[in-house]
Structures are given as structure tokens and as C-alpha cells.
Amino acid sequence: MTLSPSGHTDTFARDHLPPAGQWPVLEFTTEELRYPERLNAAVELIDAPVAAFGPDRPALRTPAGEVWSYGELRRRTDQIAQVLTEDLGLVPGNRVLLRSPNTPWTVAAWLGVVKAGGIAVTTMAVLRAGELAPVVAKTRPTVALVDHRFLDDVFAVRESVAPDLVVVPCGGGTADDLGNRAGTKAGRFTAADTAADDVALFGPTSGTTGVPKITTHFHRDILSIDNTFGKHTLRLLPDDLVACTAPLAFTFGLGLLVVFALRAGACAFLTESVPPADLADLVAEHGVTVLATAPTAYQQILRSGRADRLTGLRRAVSAGEHIPQGLWEELRDRTGLRVIDGIGATEMLHIFISAEGDEIRPGATGKPVPGYRATILAPDGTELGPGTEGLLGVIGPVGCRYLDDERQAAYVLDGWNVTGDTFLRDEDGYFWYRARNDGLIVSSGYNIAGPEVEAAVLTHPDVVETAVVAAPDAERGSVVCAFVVLREGVAGDAATVRSIQDHVKARIAPYKYPRDVRFTDALPRNPSGKLQHFKLRQLLTEQIVEGQP
């Protein structure tokens, strides 16, 4: 793999990319995906929209009524770039840790880092010191820009693994606060002369398997997700107000709220931690036209009786987990929305299989977005035909490149990005989700897809959330175990267990029903909202070791 001459003075990122032989195939099959050799993504995300739509157009809004125009966002972006380079000594290729909820200053900080030629390492504000430490140790940031409410864990990490890390608070009003530092700058900055294939982003994986990896993404990759899913499937309009519950550290949120919104001249509606029912109220109150959130949030909005609050939406997007067909159809019937489903991955930066409008086939994830191709693979890499379940393989303009990680070899198979999902492709080219590869349950010789059982359990009127995993069983090898969060006021007793089991037997093949049903107040999720099935499996294993039922 031949790379362009780098604009980075600090060559850490390129020095730790995977060996060329472990890279996936990269393809640039549309005119939009062909980039000049020199490219700075931040210029395209803020300077270009200001030129195209004018500086006075609203770019960012918050529920509290704060509004930043495109001109204000560019000025603060440039001021932060000046602080980084003039005051903190940042040189192109240095890494900058960002730790903050979704706020206007977080967006400006991310853009400022990229514009200055730095590499953004955006982390979720809810991570604790023990979770942050391996990310910091791996990425070696020189500066951390941190919301003042979340400083303590960063200070703890600095003491343990990064003694030279410069920590700059944001939002607290102190003399060294990022806002006060930025206010001393003119707000005019010439973007670093970076290569299109210089690294702009380190994306820690969300850790559904328990051990985060660091994905690397180039300046051109950031634009490529808009030139594929953004422009061909989502298709934002300049008058859209876009809300997304995912944090900017989750690349789903970064795409929706920064990349897609800014390139379209639209306005991002930035919220912090909002319960789904309250989110629905905010959508209606503020006139949000595009909402992106996880299936669980849509489920809870329906269960809270607030479906009518979504009827003003022009677009609704579901990602992070597969949306069950029953939930999709209920949303359609109660709101008129044909929710855009999609599968993406941190390794791939954003969504690569999806469908919208009349192209949606309920229950299917969709087809490859223009710019990508996908296939179904056998474990040995052989491509399988329609109607056969297998490993999902994807090729496109972006691909997996872990930072100095031996697990790179497991993600790429014969040039395909292998996402860890089992899919089926039908005769019409639609891809149907079956399970995560680690989510298949083998019981008495039967292969049972956990998500299919989850979808059936979720249709029970007393169920709010569920997660299905394999529970070890002496006779059957394993049995289907459903962890269930019940609607308030419903008793978690033997009668409810039987009701759920009978309900599932009536909806799918009876052998798939959950023989083990366990009620819980909440399900484990990572900070991006994804269910952590591995924690439930660990819990079951620990109970067996301790002799518990």
C-alpha cells in the first residue's frame, strides 16, 4: 500500500498502521470518492459550508436555546486550532484526547484538532479511569481537552500512564478554560497541509467484546461516509434540524451530527443524556426533522405513549443494533415513518448497508450503499450464494486499520472487512441480519439466532427490553436465556415467565423459546448504548462456578 507524502511532523500514526498485507481492499468507485492528494477534512466540514451557505446560518443548537451560526463555529474552530498550535505546541500528527458530552464546544474542539493537523481521540464522557487508561496508553495524546465536569478521571489517568499529558478544562470558566483561552485568539487559522491519507481520527471501538481496539481513519474517510450513506441514503436538506442520541465519540454520532449535518448546511441539535421519552418531547418541541437513535430508544418511546411526538419527523434512522421487524412495523403504523435501518462499524466509520423510502424491505437491513459492495463468506473465505447464511464481508472506500494490534489479521479475510455478523443475502440482493457471530446459540444441535428470539420477546406487551444469550446446560449443551426488563407494575413471577414463553412459542418455532427467563431492572450497555451480551454470559458463567441456578 503506497501512501502519499504525509503532512504530519509526528509520524506516530503511520508508524503504527498495520502491515500492508493485512489491509483490506479499498475501492473508490464513484466520482465523489476520488480525492485530491492534499486534503484537510475540517476545511470541507466548516470552511466549505460557510462559503456555500453563508456564515449566518444556524449550525448548532441545544435544548437550552444556545445557537451557534456557521460563522461562529468556524471562528471558534480556528481559535481552538490557534490555542493548540500557538499555546500548547501541537504539531501535525500529535494526538488530542477529547472527553465531553455532545456540546457546541465539543464540535468546535474536534474540528479545531483536525484543522490543526492533529489526530482526534474522542472518548465518551462516561468512561472511567480504568477504561480510559488503555486508550491513552495506546494513542499517546499530548493534550486533553476535557469538559470541566469530567476532569477527575483524566487526572487519574495522567498520574498512572501519561505524566506529560496537558489537560485543558472546558466550560468551567476558569482562567485556563478552553473558552477563555480561545477568546484571546483572532480566530483566523490556515489549515494544516495534510494528505488525504493522513490519519485524522483514532476511534476506540465501543467494546461489545470487552477489549477496545483503536481504529484509524484518514481525512478522506471522514468525507467518504458522507459521499456514500450521507448523500445517497440519508440525504439531509439545509433546513433540517438533526438530533442523534449517540455521543460524538461513537462514530454513528460523529457522522450524523458533524459530518452529514455540516456538509449539508443543516443544523445539529445537541443533547447530552436524555431518556427516550424526554427525547420524544424535545423532538416535537424544537421541530426536529431528522432523528437517529437506537432501536431500544424507539421501543421505549412507543411504550411511553409518545409515538405522536415523532410524527413531525422527515427522517428517522436506527443503528447500533438491528431493529426488529415488529418494532419497525409498529413505528410505521403509529407514526407513518419508514425508519432507515443500517449496519455500520467503528472499523468502517459508518453505515455501509442500508435502504430508504420505498427501497426498504421490512426486516432486511438493506443493500450495499453506493460506493460499497458486500458478500456472504464461508469461514475459509469462499463466497456463498443467495439464501445461505454466513459471515458478512464488505469492501468500500474505508476499511479496518487497527492501530498496532494483532487482531487486525482476524478482521480482514482475503481483502474483505469481516464485521463479526452473520447475514443472509436474498435473490434480490437484500441483506438480512441473523446474529453477531458470537450471538448464535447451539441448543440440542439446533442453531438459534439470539436476535430473532429477542425480537419475539419484545413483542410481548409487558416487556420493555430484553437480551438473549446462551446459558450452559448439561443436557442440551446450552439453552436460550432471556434477561427481561418488565413494564412498570408487572410482577416478575412464574406466571409472567410462562406468559413470555408461550408468547414466543406462538411467534417463532417453539424450539427457540427461552427456557430460562430472568427478570432484571436494567441491561448492561456500553456508553454508546449497545447491549453488552458478553457481560450477561460472564454473569451466567460466574453463577455456575459459584453453584447458583
XYZ file of C-alpha atoms in Angstrom:
549
model
C 0.000 0.000 0.000
C 1.630 3.238 -1.182
C 0.700 6.328 0.817
C 1.047 9.979 -0.180
C 3.737 12.179 1.346
C 2.492 12.897 4.849
C 1.785 16.322 6.262
C 2.477 15.022 9.763
C 5.589 16.091 11.619
C 4.834 13.497 14.292
C 4.733 10.212 12.361
C 3.340 8.083 15.206
C 0.122 7.186 13.372
C 1.735 5.999 10.153
C 4.442 4.223 12.070
C 1.807 2.079 13.781
C -0.568 1.287 10.912
C -0.989 -2.426 10.104
C 1.408 -4.112 7.679
C 0.306 -3.554 4.088
C -0.527 -7.227 3.641
C -3.155 -7.035 6.376
C -5.069 -4.083 4.906
C -8.496 -4.595 3.374
C -9.105 -3.811 -0.272
C -10.056 -0.137 -0.744
C -12.205 0.923 -3.695
C -13.179 4.390 -4.930
C -15.862 3.571 -7.440
C -17.757 6.860 -7.779
C -16.607 10.302 -8.838
C -17.441 11.660 -5.357
C -14.923 9.256 -3.821
C -11.933 10.498 -5.802
C -9.975 12.998 -3.719
C -7.019 15.322 -4.282
C -3.733 14.237 -2.745
C -3.770 17.121 -0.236
C -6.929 17.314 1.865
C -7.930 18.580 5.299
C -11.348 17.269 6.333
C -12.085 20.210 8.635
C -11.851 22.619 5.701
C -14.568 20.655 3.941
C -16.691 20.428 7.087
C -16.705 24.087 8.147
C -14.942 26.407 5.668
C -16.738 24.980 2.638
C -20.243 25.194 4.202
C -19.640 28.801 5.267
C -18.728 29.617 1.671
C -21.700 27.684 0.279
C -24.455 28.609 2.740
C -23.209 31.811 4.407
C -21.900 32.484 7.922
C -25.256 33.381 9.480
C -26.985 30.042 9.014
C -27.531 28.115 12.315
C -25.103 25.215 12.670
C -25.593 24.018 16.256
C -28.481 24.257 18.704
C -29.083 22.966 22.220
C -32.284 22.344 24.209
C -31.356 25.301 26.430
C -31.665 27.661 23.462
C -27.979 28.139 22.658
C -27.397 28.655 18.923
C -24.085 28.821 17.072
C -24.044 30.023 13.489
C -21.732 28.563 10.885
C -19.621 31.701 11.134
C -19.356 31.381 14.909
C -18.467 27.706 14.660
C -15.701 28.473 12.151
C -14.320 31.269 14.332
C -14.215 29.087 17.430
C -12.761 26.198 15.450
C -9.945 28.458 14.266
C -9.439 29.888 17.753
C -9.051 26.394 19.202
C -6.616 25.479 16.433
C -4.619 28.575 17.419
C -4.656 27.612 21.096
C -3.436 24.143 20.230
C -0.609 25.247 17.957
C 0.430 28.595 19.472
C -0.032 27.929 23.192
C 0.191 24.159 23.589
C 2.821 23.353 20.958
C 0.728 20.953 18.877
C 2.379 19.817 15.660
C 0.653 17.876 12.868
C 0.328 14.229 13.833
C 0.073 14.845 17.591
C -2.934 13.254 19.236
C -5.544 15.194 21.239
C -7.880 13.423 23.661
C -11.422 14.808 23.722
C -13.681 13.944 26.662
C -17.034 15.658 26.751
C -20.755 15.178 26.181
C -22.285 16.489 22.941
C -21.879 20.258 23.285
C -21.073 23.052 20.791
C -17.580 23.340 22.246
C -17.005 19.620 21.664
C -17.813 20.042 17.969
C -15.532 23.077 17.715
C -12.742 21.252 19.542
C -12.981 18.243 17.227
C -12.867 20.463 14.147
C -10.022 22.526 15.617
C -7.893 19.453 16.253
C -8.398 18.155 12.720
C -7.859 21.568 11.135
C -4.562 21.944 13.010
C -3.403 18.595 11.624
C -3.837 16.771 14.909
C -5.490 13.403 15.397
C -8.724 13.473 17.398
C -9.108 10.751 20.028
C -12.726 11.263 21.024
C -13.780 9.337 24.124
C -17.117 9.002 25.853
C -17.555 11.180 28.906
C -18.966 8.337 30.985
C -15.829 6.176 30.733
C -13.962 5.727 33.997
C -10.229 5.966 34.576
C -9.758 2.226 34.183
C -11.431 2.336 30.773
C -9.636 5.491 29.639
C -6.159 4.374 30.662
C -5.636 1.736 27.928
C -6.915 4.171 25.279
C -4.494 6.858 26.442
C -1.625 4.392 26.732
C -2.251 3.159 23.192
C -2.815 6.513 21.452
C -0.320 8.646 23.445
C -2.071 12.038 23.299
C -0.100 15.161 24.143
C -3.138 17.279 25.034
C -6.549 16.505 26.526
C -9.492 18.894 26.075
C -11.951 17.910 28.795
C -15.379 19.117 29.878
C -14.922 20.522 33.378
C -17.459 18.043 34.796
C -15.328 15.067 33.748
C -11.805 16.042 34.742
C -11.144 13.713 37.675
C -10.763 10.504 35.692
C -8.409 12.221 33.230
C -6.240 13.454 36.083
C -6.156 9.905 37.448
C -5.109 8.567 34.039
C -2.416 11.228 33.760
C -0.956 10.093 37.064
C -0.996 6.437 36.085
C 0.058 6.276 32.419
C 0.563 9.775 30.926
C 2.541 12.083 33.220
C 3.219 14.626 30.444
C -0.394 14.958 29.298
C -1.521 18.601 29.209
C -5.116 18.812 30.441
C -7.241 21.798 29.413
C -10.700 22.149 31.025
C -13.685 23.369 29.069
C -16.845 25.060 30.296
C -15.889 25.806 33.879
C -14.984 29.459 33.434
C -11.518 29.177 34.989
C -8.597 31.207 33.667
C -7.152 28.212 31.842
C -10.540 27.185 30.418
C -10.549 26.431 26.699
C -13.212 29.082 26.066
C -11.180 31.772 27.805
C -8.008 30.725 26.022
C -9.841 30.757 22.678
C -11.221 34.217 23.381
C -7.709 35.666 23.229
C -7.209 34.465 19.658
C -8.140 36.226 16.422
C -9.993 33.229 15.006
C -8.201 33.091 11.673
C -6.241 29.906 11.028
C -4.792 28.355 7.902
C -5.475 24.649 7.910
C -2.556 22.233 8.144
C -1.407 20.858 4.785
C -2.396 17.262 5.413
C -2.559 14.409 2.933
C -5.890 12.828 2.101
C -4.472 9.608 3.570
C -3.087 11.148 6.749
C -4.820 9.903 9.881
C -7.340 12.395 11.291
C -9.198 10.218 13.785
C -8.470 7.445 16.233
C -11.759 5.731 17.041
C -11.720 3.413 20.048
C -14.140 0.547 19.472
C -17.177 0.544 21.695
C -16.047 -2.634 23.369
C -19.002 -5.010 22.922
C -16.417 -7.778 23.181
C -14.879 -6.229 26.290
C -11.476 -5.196 24.882
C -11.441 -1.904 22.932
C -9.298 -1.576 19.840
C -8.167 1.674 18.202
C -9.376 2.195 14.643
C -7.595 4.681 12.384
C -9.359 6.873 9.846
C -7.944 9.198 7.219
C -9.103 12.692 6.240
C -10.666 11.239 3.091
C -12.509 8.577 5.130
C -14.404 11.274 7.017
C -15.687 12.710 3.739
C -16.326 9.261 2.272
C -19.040 8.394 4.788
C -20.953 11.460 3.624
C -20.280 10.759 -0.052
C -21.853 7.316 0.420
C -24.528 6.921 3.101
C -24.902 10.636 3.737
C -25.609 11.734 0.197
C -27.225 8.596 -1.221
C -29.363 7.318 1.672
C -29.813 9.948 4.394
C -29.906 12.958 2.035
C -30.156 15.806 4.529
C -31.532 19.190 3.472
C -30.200 22.599 4.543
C -33.360 23.264 6.569
C -33.097 20.027 8.567
C -32.657 20.029 12.329
C -30.794 16.803 13.138
C -30.870 15.043 16.514
C -28.854 11.964 17.418
C -28.545 10.362 20.834
C -25.143 8.800 20.173
C -22.133 10.633 21.608
C -19.618 12.142 19.192
C -17.132 9.527 20.389
C -19.399 6.941 18.757
C -18.782 7.333 15.025
C -22.510 6.986 14.352
C -22.986 10.237 16.295
C -19.986 11.932 14.709
C -21.367 11.188 11.266
C -24.911 12.378 11.926
C -24.191 15.485 13.982
C -20.943 16.739 12.467
C -20.093 15.244 9.088
C -23.518 14.863 7.473
C -25.177 17.878 9.091
C -22.395 20.373 8.373
C -21.765 19.252 4.795
C -25.492 19.650 4.078
C -25.684 23.107 5.624
C -28.143 21.688 8.179
C -28.299 22.328 11.931
C -27.311 19.779 14.588
C -29.456 19.595 17.730
C -27.035 18.642 20.510
C -28.332 16.828 23.564
C -26.490 15.203 26.430
C -28.018 12.249 28.283
C -31.754 12.290 27.560
C -34.215 9.486 28.426
C -36.086 8.301 25.329
C -39.471 9.635 26.482
C -37.979 13.088 27.083
C -36.205 12.860 23.740
C -39.560 12.453 22.012
C -40.817 15.594 23.742
C -37.727 17.534 22.629
C -38.226 16.370 19.041
C -41.732 17.796 18.998
C -40.932 20.946 20.995
C -37.966 22.040 18.877
C -39.159 20.875 15.475
C -36.500 18.228 14.892
C -36.840 16.849 11.364
C -34.266 14.023 11.439
C -33.796 11.708 14.416
C -31.165 8.996 14.767
C -31.165 6.683 17.744
C -31.038 3.021 18.748
C -33.943 0.574 18.421
C -34.267 0.420 22.196
C -34.972 4.151 22.335
C -37.701 3.866 19.712
C -39.156 0.934 21.673
C -39.256 2.977 24.884
C -40.809 5.967 23.120
C -43.632 3.723 21.909
C -44.079 2.138 25.323
C -44.239 5.582 26.966
C -47.163 6.555 24.767
C -45.265 9.309 22.954
C -45.336 7.975 19.396
C -47.304 11.054 18.332
C -44.311 13.229 19.263
C -42.398 11.743 16.320
C -44.927 12.482 13.601
C -43.197 15.728 12.593
C -40.020 13.907 11.580
C -38.963 13.780 7.942
C -36.400 11.030 8.504
C -35.766 8.504 11.267
C -32.613 6.404 11.415
C -31.926 3.322 13.532
C -28.460 1.916 14.077
C -26.201 0.454 16.728
C -28.311 -2.720 16.758
C -30.595 -4.410 14.284
C -34.156 -3.082 14.533
C -36.627 -5.969 14.870
C -39.211 -6.125 12.104
C -42.091 -5.940 14.572
C -40.753 -2.709 16.053
C -40.159 -1.243 12.576
C -43.719 -2.033 11.568
C -45.172 -0.622 14.786
C -43.276 2.635 14.216
C -44.581 2.779 10.655
C -48.142 2.122 11.721
C -48.168 4.591 14.614
C -46.059 7.424 13.172
C -46.031 6.946 9.396
C -42.221 6.744 9.469
C -40.326 4.226 7.356
C -37.287 4.014 9.598
C -33.916 3.787 7.850
C -32.075 0.795 9.259
C -28.392 0.241 8.642
C -25.326 -1.635 9.710
C -22.043 0.117 10.292
C -18.942 -0.472 12.371
C -16.339 1.661 14.088
C -13.803 -0.073 11.844
C -15.749 1.141 8.789
C -16.579 4.524 10.392
C -20.274 4.493 9.499
C -23.158 2.717 7.734
C -22.415 0.671 4.609
C -25.619 -1.382 4.129
C -28.982 0.370 4.282
C -32.104 1.384 2.369
C -34.568 4.272 2.445
C -38.099 5.049 1.371
C -39.735 2.583 -0.981
C -36.467 0.661 -1.275
C -36.861 -0.556 2.304
C -37.843 -4.194 2.674
C -39.181 -4.630 6.239
C -36.959 -6.976 8.222
C -33.974 -6.612 5.884
C -31.072 -4.317 6.703
C -30.882 -3.245 3.055
C -28.405 -3.286 0.201
C -24.820 -2.019 -0.008
C -24.755 1.783 -0.108
C -23.316 3.174 -3.385
C -19.535 3.000 -3.037
C -19.588 -0.337 -1.194
C -20.029 -3.968 -2.125
C -20.828 -6.813 0.229
C -20.952 -10.574 0.174
C -21.556 -13.616 2.347
C -18.465 -15.651 3.183
C -17.773 -19.132 4.453
C -15.190 -19.359 7.260
C -12.480 -20.151 4.667
C -13.293 -17.004 2.652
C -15.308 -18.704 -0.079
C -18.177 -16.523 -1.304
C -21.597 -18.068 -0.737
C -24.674 -17.715 -2.904
C -28.125 -16.297 -2.120
C -30.118 -17.943 0.642
C -27.110 -19.171 2.598
C -26.142 -17.753 5.978
C -22.527 -16.808 6.509
C -20.065 -14.121 7.504
C -20.710 -10.601 6.237
C -17.833 -9.237 4.152
C -17.607 -5.627 2.987
C -15.326 -3.635 0.687
C -15.514 0.103 0.079
C -13.641 3.410 0.319
C -12.913 2.908 4.029
C -11.773 -0.157 5.899
C -10.330 -1.609 9.067
C -6.879 -0.453 10.105
C -6.278 -1.099 13.784
C -3.511 0.808 15.495
C -0.676 -1.618 16.217
C -2.979 -4.523 17.040
C -2.541 -8.210 16.234
C -6.341 -8.528 15.938
C -6.126 -6.793 12.546
C -5.465 -10.166 10.919
C -8.754 -11.534 12.234
C -10.867 -8.696 10.826
C -9.640 -8.840 7.218
C -10.125 -12.006 5.166
C -8.859 -12.044 1.577
C -9.293 -8.260 1.391
C -12.833 -8.274 2.843
C -13.696 -6.482 6.074
C -15.374 -9.208 8.135
C -17.577 -7.428 10.633
C -18.389 -10.269 13.019
C -22.014 -10.551 11.875
C -23.938 -13.447 10.360
C -26.152 -12.387 7.444
C -28.123 -13.912 4.615
C -28.382 -12.333 1.150
C -31.581 -12.975 -0.810
C -32.062 -13.307 -4.575
C -32.777 -9.577 -4.874
C -29.536 -8.534 -3.203
C -31.030 -7.571 0.170
C -29.018 -8.456 3.268
C -30.851 -9.961 6.241
C -29.295 -9.835 9.697
C -29.154 -13.086 11.623
C -26.837 -12.565 14.601
C -23.472 -11.471 15.794
C -21.132 -14.365 15.175
C -20.811 -14.721 18.935
C -24.619 -14.495 19.314
C -25.569 -17.842 17.803
C -26.932 -20.280 20.370
C -26.489 -24.002 19.755
C -29.065 -25.952 21.754
C -29.603 -29.698 21.294
C -27.979 -29.384 17.876
C -30.197 -26.508 16.730
C -28.668 -23.179 15.705
C -30.758 -20.386 17.236
C -30.150 -16.707 16.459
C -30.367 -14.679 19.643
C -31.701 -11.523 17.892
C -34.632 -13.485 16.474
C -35.652 -14.573 19.951
C -35.140 -11.044 21.269
C -37.445 -9.689 18.567
C -40.131 -12.192 19.572
C -39.824 -11.470 23.293
C -40.021 -7.718 22.628
C -43.474 -8.098 21.100
C -44.860 -9.190 24.474
C -46.865 -6.244 25.842
C -45.225 -6.387 29.275
C -41.627 -6.372 28.006
C -39.636 -3.132 27.745
C -36.193 -4.557 26.949
C -34.587 -7.945 26.552
C -31.234 -9.549 25.820
C -30.846 -13.194 24.866
C -27.713 -15.280 25.403
C -26.754 -18.933 25.707
C -26.906 -20.425 29.199
C -24.790 -23.574 29.691
C -26.930 -26.681 30.155
C -25.798 -30.208 30.973
C -28.363 -31.935 28.765
C -28.684 -29.588 25.787
C -25.210 -28.031 25.741
C -26.863 -24.643 26.132
C -30.354 -23.210 26.343
C -31.829 -19.870 25.356
C -31.708 -17.466 28.293
C -33.661 -14.205 28.151
C -32.866 -11.344 30.505
C -36.013 -9.200 30.597
C -36.881 -5.701 31.816
C -40.607 -5.577 32.517
C -43.050 -2.726 32.206
C -43.529 -0.873 35.489
C -46.040 -2.564 37.739
C -45.752 -6.032 36.176
C -44.755 -8.783 38.588
C -41.698 -10.833 37.688
C -43.194 -14.108 38.768
C -43.664 -17.615 37.381
C -46.886 -16.628 35.640
C -45.108 -13.867 33.723
C -42.343 -16.294 32.766
C -44.909 -18.706 31.325
C -46.713 -15.872 29.547
C -43.496 -14.763 27.827
C -42.534 -18.318 26.904
C -45.949 -19.090 25.446
C -45.933 -15.805 23.563
C -42.591 -16.624 21.942
C -43.684 -20.161 21.040
C -46.653 -18.676 19.218
C -44.487 -16.322 17.156
C -41.436 -18.392 16.176
C -40.529 -22.096 16.091
C -41.207 -23.457 19.580
C -37.726 -24.932 19.979
C -36.345 -21.388 20.022
C -38.284 -20.226 23.076
C -36.309 -19.054 26.144
C -36.261 -21.940 28.593
C -34.546 -19.643 31.089
C -36.183 -16.231 31.748
C -34.578 -13.865 34.237
C -36.007 -10.505 35.243
C -33.723 -7.523 35.810
C -34.099 -3.797 36.395
C -31.659 -2.877 33.610
C -29.481 -4.433 30.926
C -25.741 -3.785 30.640
C -24.868 -1.360 27.853
C -21.657 0.292 26.790
C -21.507 4.116 26.713
C -22.720 4.184 23.116
C -25.872 2.312 24.111
C -25.066 -1.104 22.661
C -26.132 -4.140 24.636
C -23.188 -5.936 26.219
C -24.236 -9.537 25.823
C -20.778 -10.678 26.906
C -21.427 -9.343 30.407
C -24.559 -11.440 30.663
C -22.635 -14.512 29.516
C -19.973 -13.737 32.112
C -22.670 -13.458 34.791
C -24.065 -16.875 33.890
C -20.585 -18.426 33.958
C -19.838 -16.895 37.360
C -23.113 -18.201 38.774
C -22.296 -21.717 37.590
C -18.867 -21.518 39.225
C -20.498 -20.355 42.464
C -23.119 -23.091 42.250
C -26.063 -20.731 41.743
C -29.001 -21.648 39.494
